mmCIF file with all atom_site columns, N, CA and C in Angstrom:
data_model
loop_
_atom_site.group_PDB
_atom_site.id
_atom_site.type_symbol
_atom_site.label_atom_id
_atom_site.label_alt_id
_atom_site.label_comp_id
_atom_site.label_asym_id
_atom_site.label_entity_id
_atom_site.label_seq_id
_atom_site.pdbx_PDB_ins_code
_atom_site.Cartn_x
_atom_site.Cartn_y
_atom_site.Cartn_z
_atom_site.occupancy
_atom_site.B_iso_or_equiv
_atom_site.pdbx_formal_charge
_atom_site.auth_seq_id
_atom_site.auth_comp_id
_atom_site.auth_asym_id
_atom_site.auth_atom_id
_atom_site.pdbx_PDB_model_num
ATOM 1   N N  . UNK U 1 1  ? 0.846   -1.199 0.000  1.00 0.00 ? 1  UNK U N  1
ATOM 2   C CA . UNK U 1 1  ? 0.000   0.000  0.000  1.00 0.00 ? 1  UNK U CA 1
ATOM 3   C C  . UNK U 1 1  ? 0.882   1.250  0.000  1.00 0.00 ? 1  UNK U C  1
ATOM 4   N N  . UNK U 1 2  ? 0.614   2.040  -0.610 1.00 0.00 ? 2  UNK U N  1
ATOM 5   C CA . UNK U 1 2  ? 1.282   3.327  -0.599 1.00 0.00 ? 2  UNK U CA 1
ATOM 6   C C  . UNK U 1 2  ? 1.428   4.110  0.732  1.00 0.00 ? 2  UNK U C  1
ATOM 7   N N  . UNK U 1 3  ? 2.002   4.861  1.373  1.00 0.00 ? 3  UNK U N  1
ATOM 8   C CA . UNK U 1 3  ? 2.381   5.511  1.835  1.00 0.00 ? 3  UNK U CA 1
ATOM 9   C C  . UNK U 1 3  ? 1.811   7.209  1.530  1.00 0.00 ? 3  UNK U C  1
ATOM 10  N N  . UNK U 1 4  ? 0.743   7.709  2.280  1.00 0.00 ? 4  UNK U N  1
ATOM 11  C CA . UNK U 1 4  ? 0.464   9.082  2.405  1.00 0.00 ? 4  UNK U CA 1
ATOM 12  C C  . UNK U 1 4  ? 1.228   10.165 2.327  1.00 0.00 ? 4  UNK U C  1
ATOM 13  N N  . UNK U 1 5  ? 2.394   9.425  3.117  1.00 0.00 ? 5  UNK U N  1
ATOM 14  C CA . UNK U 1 5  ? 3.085   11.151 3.115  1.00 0.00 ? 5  UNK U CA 1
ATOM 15  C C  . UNK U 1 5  ? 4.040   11.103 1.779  1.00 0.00 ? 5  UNK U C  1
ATOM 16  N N  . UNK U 1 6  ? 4.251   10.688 0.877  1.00 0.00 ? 6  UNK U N  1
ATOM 17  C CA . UNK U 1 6  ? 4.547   10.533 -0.796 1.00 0.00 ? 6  UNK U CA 1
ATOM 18  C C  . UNK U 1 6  ? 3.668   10.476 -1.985 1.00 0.00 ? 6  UNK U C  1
ATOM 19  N N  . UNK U 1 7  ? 2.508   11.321 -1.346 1.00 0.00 ? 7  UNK U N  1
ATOM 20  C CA . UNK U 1 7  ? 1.714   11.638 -2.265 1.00 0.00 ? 7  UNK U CA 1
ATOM 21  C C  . UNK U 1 7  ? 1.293   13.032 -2.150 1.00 0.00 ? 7  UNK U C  1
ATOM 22  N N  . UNK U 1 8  ? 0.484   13.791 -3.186 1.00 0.00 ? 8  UNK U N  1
ATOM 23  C CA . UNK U 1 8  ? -0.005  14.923 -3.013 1.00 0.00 ? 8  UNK U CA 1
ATOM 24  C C  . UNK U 1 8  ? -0.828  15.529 -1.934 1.00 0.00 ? 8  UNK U C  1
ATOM 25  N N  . UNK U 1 9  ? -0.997  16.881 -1.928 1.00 0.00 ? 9  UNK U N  1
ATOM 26  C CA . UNK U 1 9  ? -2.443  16.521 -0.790 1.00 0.00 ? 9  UNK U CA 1
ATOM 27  C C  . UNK U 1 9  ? -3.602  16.088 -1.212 1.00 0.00 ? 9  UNK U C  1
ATOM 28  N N  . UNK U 1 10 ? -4.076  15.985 -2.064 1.00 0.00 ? 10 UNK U N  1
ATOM 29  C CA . UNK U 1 10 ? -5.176  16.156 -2.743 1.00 0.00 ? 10 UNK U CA 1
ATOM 30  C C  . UNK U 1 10 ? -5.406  14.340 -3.073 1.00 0.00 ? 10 UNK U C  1
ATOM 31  N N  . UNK U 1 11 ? -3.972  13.644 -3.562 1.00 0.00 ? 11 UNK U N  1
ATOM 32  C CA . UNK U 1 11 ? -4.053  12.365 -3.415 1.00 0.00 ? 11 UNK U CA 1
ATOM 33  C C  . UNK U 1 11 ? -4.515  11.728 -1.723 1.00 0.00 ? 11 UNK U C  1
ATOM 34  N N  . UNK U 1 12 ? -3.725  12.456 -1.137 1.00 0.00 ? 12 UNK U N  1
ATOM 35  C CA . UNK U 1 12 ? -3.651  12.054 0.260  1.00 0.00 ? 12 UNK U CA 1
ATOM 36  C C  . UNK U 1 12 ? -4.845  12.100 1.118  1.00 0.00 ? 12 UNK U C  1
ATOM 37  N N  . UNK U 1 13 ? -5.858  13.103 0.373  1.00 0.00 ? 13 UNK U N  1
ATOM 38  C CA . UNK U 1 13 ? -7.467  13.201 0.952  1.00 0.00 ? 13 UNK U CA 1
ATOM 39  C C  . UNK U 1 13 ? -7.964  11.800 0.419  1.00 0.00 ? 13 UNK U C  1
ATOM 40  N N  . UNK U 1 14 ? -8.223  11.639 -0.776 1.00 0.00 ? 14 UNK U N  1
ATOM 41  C CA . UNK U 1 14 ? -8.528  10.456 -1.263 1.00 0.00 ? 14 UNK U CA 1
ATOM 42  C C  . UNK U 1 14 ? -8.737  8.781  -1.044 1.00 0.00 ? 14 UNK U C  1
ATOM 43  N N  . UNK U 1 15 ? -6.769  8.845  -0.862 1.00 0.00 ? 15 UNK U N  1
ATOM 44  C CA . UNK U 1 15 ? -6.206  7.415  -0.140 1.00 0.00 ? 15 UNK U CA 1
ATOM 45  C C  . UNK U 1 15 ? -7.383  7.495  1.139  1.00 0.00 ? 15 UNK U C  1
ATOM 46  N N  . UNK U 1 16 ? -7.241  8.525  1.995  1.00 0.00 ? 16 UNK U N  1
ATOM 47  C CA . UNK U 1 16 ? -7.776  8.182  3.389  1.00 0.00 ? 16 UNK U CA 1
ATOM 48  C C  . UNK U 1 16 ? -9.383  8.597  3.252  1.00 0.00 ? 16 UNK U C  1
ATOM 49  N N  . UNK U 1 17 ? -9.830  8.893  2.261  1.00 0.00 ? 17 UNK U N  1
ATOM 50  C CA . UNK U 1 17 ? -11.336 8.743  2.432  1.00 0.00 ? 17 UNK U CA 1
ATOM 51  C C  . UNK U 1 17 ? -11.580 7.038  1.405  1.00 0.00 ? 17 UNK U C  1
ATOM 52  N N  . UNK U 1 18 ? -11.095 6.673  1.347  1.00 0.00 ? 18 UNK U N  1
ATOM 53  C CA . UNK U 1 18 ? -10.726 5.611  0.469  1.00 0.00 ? 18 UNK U CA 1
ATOM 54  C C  . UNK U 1 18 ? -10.471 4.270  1.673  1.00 0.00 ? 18 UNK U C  1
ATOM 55  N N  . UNK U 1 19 ? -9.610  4.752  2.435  1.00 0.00 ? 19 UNK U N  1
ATOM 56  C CA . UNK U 1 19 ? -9.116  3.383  3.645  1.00 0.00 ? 19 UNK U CA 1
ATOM 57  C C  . UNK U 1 19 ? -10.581 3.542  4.520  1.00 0.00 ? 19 UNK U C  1
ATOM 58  N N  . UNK U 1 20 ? -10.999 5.104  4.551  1.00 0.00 ? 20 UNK U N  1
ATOM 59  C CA . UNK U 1 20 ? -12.394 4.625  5.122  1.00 0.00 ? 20 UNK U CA 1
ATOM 60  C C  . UNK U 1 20 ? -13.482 4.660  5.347  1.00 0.00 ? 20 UNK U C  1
ATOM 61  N N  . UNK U 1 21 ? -14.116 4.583  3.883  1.00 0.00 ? 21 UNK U N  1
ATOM 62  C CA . UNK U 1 21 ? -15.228 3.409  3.331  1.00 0.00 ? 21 UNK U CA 1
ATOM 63  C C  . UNK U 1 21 ? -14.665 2.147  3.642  1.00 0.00 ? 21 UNK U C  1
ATOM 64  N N  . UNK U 1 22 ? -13.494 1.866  2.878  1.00 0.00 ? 22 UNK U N  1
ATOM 65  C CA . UNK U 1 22 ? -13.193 0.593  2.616  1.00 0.00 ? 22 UNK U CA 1
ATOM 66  C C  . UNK U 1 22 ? -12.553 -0.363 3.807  1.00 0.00 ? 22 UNK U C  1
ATOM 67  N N  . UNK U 1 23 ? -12.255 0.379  4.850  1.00 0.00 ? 23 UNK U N  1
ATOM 68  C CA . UNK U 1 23 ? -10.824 -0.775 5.625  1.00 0.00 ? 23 UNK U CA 1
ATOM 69  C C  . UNK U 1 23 ? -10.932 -0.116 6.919  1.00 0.00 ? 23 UNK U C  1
ATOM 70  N N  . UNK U 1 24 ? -11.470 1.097  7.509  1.00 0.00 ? 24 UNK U N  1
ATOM 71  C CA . UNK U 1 24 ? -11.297 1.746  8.883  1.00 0.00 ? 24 UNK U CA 1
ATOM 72  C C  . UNK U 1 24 ? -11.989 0.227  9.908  1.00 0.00 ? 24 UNK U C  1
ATOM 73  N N  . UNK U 1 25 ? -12.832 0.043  9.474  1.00 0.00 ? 25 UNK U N  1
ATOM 74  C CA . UNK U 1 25 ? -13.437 -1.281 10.375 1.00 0.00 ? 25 UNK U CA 1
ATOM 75  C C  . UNK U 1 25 ? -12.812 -2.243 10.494 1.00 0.00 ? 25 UNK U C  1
ATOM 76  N N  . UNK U 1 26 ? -11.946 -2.521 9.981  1.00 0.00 ? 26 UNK U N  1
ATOM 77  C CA . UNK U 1 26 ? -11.060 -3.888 9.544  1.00 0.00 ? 26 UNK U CA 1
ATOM 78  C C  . UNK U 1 26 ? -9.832  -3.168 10.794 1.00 0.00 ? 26 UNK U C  1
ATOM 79  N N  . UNK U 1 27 ? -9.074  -2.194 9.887  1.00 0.00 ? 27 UNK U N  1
ATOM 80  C CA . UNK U 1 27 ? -7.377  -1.294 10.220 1.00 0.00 ? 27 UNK U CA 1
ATOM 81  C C  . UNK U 1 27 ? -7.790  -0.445 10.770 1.00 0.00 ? 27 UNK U C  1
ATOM 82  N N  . UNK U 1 28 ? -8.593  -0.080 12.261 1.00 0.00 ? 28 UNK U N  1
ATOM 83  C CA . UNK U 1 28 ? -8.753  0.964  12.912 1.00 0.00 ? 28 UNK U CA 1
ATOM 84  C C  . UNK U 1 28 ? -7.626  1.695  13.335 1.00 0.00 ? 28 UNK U C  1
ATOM 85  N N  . UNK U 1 29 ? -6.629  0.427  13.781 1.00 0.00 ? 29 UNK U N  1
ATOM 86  C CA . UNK U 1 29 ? -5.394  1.242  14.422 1.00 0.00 ? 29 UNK U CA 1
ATOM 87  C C  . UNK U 1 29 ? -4.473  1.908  13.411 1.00 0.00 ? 29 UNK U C  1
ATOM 88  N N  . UNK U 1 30 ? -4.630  1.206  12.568 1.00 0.00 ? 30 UNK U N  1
ATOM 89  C CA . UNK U 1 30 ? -3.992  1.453  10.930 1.00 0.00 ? 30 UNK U CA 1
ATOM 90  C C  . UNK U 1 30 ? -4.056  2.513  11.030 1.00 0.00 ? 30 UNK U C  1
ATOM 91  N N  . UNK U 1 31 ? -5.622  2.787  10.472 1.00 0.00 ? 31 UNK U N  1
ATOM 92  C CA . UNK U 1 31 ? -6.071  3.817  9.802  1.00 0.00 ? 31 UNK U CA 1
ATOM 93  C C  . UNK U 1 31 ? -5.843  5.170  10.641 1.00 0.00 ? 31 UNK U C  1
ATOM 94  N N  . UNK U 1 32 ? -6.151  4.976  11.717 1.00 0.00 ? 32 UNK U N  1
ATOM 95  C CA . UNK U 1 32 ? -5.579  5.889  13.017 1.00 0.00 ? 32 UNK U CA 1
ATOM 96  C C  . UNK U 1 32 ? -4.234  6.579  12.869 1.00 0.00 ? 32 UNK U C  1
ATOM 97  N N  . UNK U 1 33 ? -3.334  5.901  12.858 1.00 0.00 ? 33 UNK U N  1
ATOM 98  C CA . UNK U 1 33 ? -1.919  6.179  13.227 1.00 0.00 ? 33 UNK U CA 1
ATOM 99  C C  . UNK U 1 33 ? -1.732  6.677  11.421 1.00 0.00 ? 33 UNK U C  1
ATOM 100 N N  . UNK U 1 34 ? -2.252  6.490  10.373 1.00 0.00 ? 34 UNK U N  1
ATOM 101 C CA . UNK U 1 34 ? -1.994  6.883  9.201  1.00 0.00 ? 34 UNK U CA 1
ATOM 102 C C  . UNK U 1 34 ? -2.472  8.323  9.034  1.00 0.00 ? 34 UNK U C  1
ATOM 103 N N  . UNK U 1 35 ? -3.749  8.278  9.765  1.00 0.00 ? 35 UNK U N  1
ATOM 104 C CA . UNK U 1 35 ? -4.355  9.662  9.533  1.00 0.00 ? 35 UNK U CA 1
ATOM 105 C C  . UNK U 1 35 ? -3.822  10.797 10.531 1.00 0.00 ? 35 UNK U C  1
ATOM 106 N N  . UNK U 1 36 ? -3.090  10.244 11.631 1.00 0.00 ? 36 UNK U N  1
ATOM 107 C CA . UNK U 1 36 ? -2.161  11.593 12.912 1.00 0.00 ? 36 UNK U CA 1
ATOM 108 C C  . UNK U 1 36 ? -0.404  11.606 11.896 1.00 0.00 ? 36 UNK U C  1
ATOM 109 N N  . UNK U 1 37 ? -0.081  10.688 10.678 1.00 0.00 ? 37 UNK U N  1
ATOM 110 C CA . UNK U 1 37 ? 0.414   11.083 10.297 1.00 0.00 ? 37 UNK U CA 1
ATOM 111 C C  . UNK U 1 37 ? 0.756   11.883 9.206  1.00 0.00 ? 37 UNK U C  1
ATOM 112 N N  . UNK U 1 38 ? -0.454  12.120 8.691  1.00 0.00 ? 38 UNK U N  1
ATOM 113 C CA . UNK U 1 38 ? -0.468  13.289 7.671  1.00 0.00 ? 38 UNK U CA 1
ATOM 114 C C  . UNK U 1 38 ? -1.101  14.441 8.471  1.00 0.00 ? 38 UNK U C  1
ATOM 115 N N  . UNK U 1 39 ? -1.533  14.342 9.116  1.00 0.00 ? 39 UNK U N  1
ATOM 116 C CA . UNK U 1 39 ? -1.769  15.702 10.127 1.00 0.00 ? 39 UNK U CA 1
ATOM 117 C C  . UNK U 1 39 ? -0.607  16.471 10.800 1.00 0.00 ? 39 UNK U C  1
ATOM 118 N N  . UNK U 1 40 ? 0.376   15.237 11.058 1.00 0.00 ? 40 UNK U N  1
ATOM 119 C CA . UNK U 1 40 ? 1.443   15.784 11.311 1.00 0.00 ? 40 UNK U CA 1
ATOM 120 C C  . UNK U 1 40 ? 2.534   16.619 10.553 1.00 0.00 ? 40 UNK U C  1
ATOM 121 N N  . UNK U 1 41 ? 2.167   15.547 9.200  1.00 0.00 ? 41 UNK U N  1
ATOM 122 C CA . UNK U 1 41 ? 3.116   15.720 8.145  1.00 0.00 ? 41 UNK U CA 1
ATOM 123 C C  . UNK U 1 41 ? 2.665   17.302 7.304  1.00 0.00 ? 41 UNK U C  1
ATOM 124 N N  . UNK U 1 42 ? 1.791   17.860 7.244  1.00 0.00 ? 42 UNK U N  1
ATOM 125 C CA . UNK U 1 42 ? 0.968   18.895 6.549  1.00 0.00 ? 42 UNK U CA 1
ATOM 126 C C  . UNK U 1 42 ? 1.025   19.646 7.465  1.00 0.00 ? 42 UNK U C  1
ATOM 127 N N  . UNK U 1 43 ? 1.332   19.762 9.437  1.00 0.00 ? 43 UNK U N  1
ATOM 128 C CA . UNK U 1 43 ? 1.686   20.944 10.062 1.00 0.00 ? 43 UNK U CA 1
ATOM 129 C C  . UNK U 1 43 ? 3.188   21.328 9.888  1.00 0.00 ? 43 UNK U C  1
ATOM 130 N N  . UNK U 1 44 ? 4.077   20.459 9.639  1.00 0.00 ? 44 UNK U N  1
ATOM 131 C CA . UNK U 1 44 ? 4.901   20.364 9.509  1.00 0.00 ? 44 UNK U CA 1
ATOM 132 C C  . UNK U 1 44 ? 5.165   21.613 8.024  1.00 0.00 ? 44 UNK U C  1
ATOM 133 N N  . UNK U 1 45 ? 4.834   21.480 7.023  1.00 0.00 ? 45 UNK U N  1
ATOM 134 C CA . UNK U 1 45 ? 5.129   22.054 6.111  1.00 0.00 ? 45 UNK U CA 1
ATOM 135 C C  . UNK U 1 45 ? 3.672   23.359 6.101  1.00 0.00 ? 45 UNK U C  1
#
């Protein structure tokens, strides 16, 4: 699976409205720790 923070922002909305429809129920913790890291990654810049 790709990696968020190597994509655009605009990709990066996507992927994660994408993991959840599809996978947040499954990869909660996943999806969790993926989504505090583009939050991080986008205060950052």
């Amino acid at each position: 699976m790709t990696d968020p923070k190597f994509m655009t922002p605009p990709h990066r909305r996507a992927y994660l409205t994408h993991l959840n429809r599809c996978k947040v129920m499954d990869n909660y913790p996943e999806y969790a720790r993926q989504l505090d890291d583009v939050v991080i990654d986008d205060a950052r810049n």
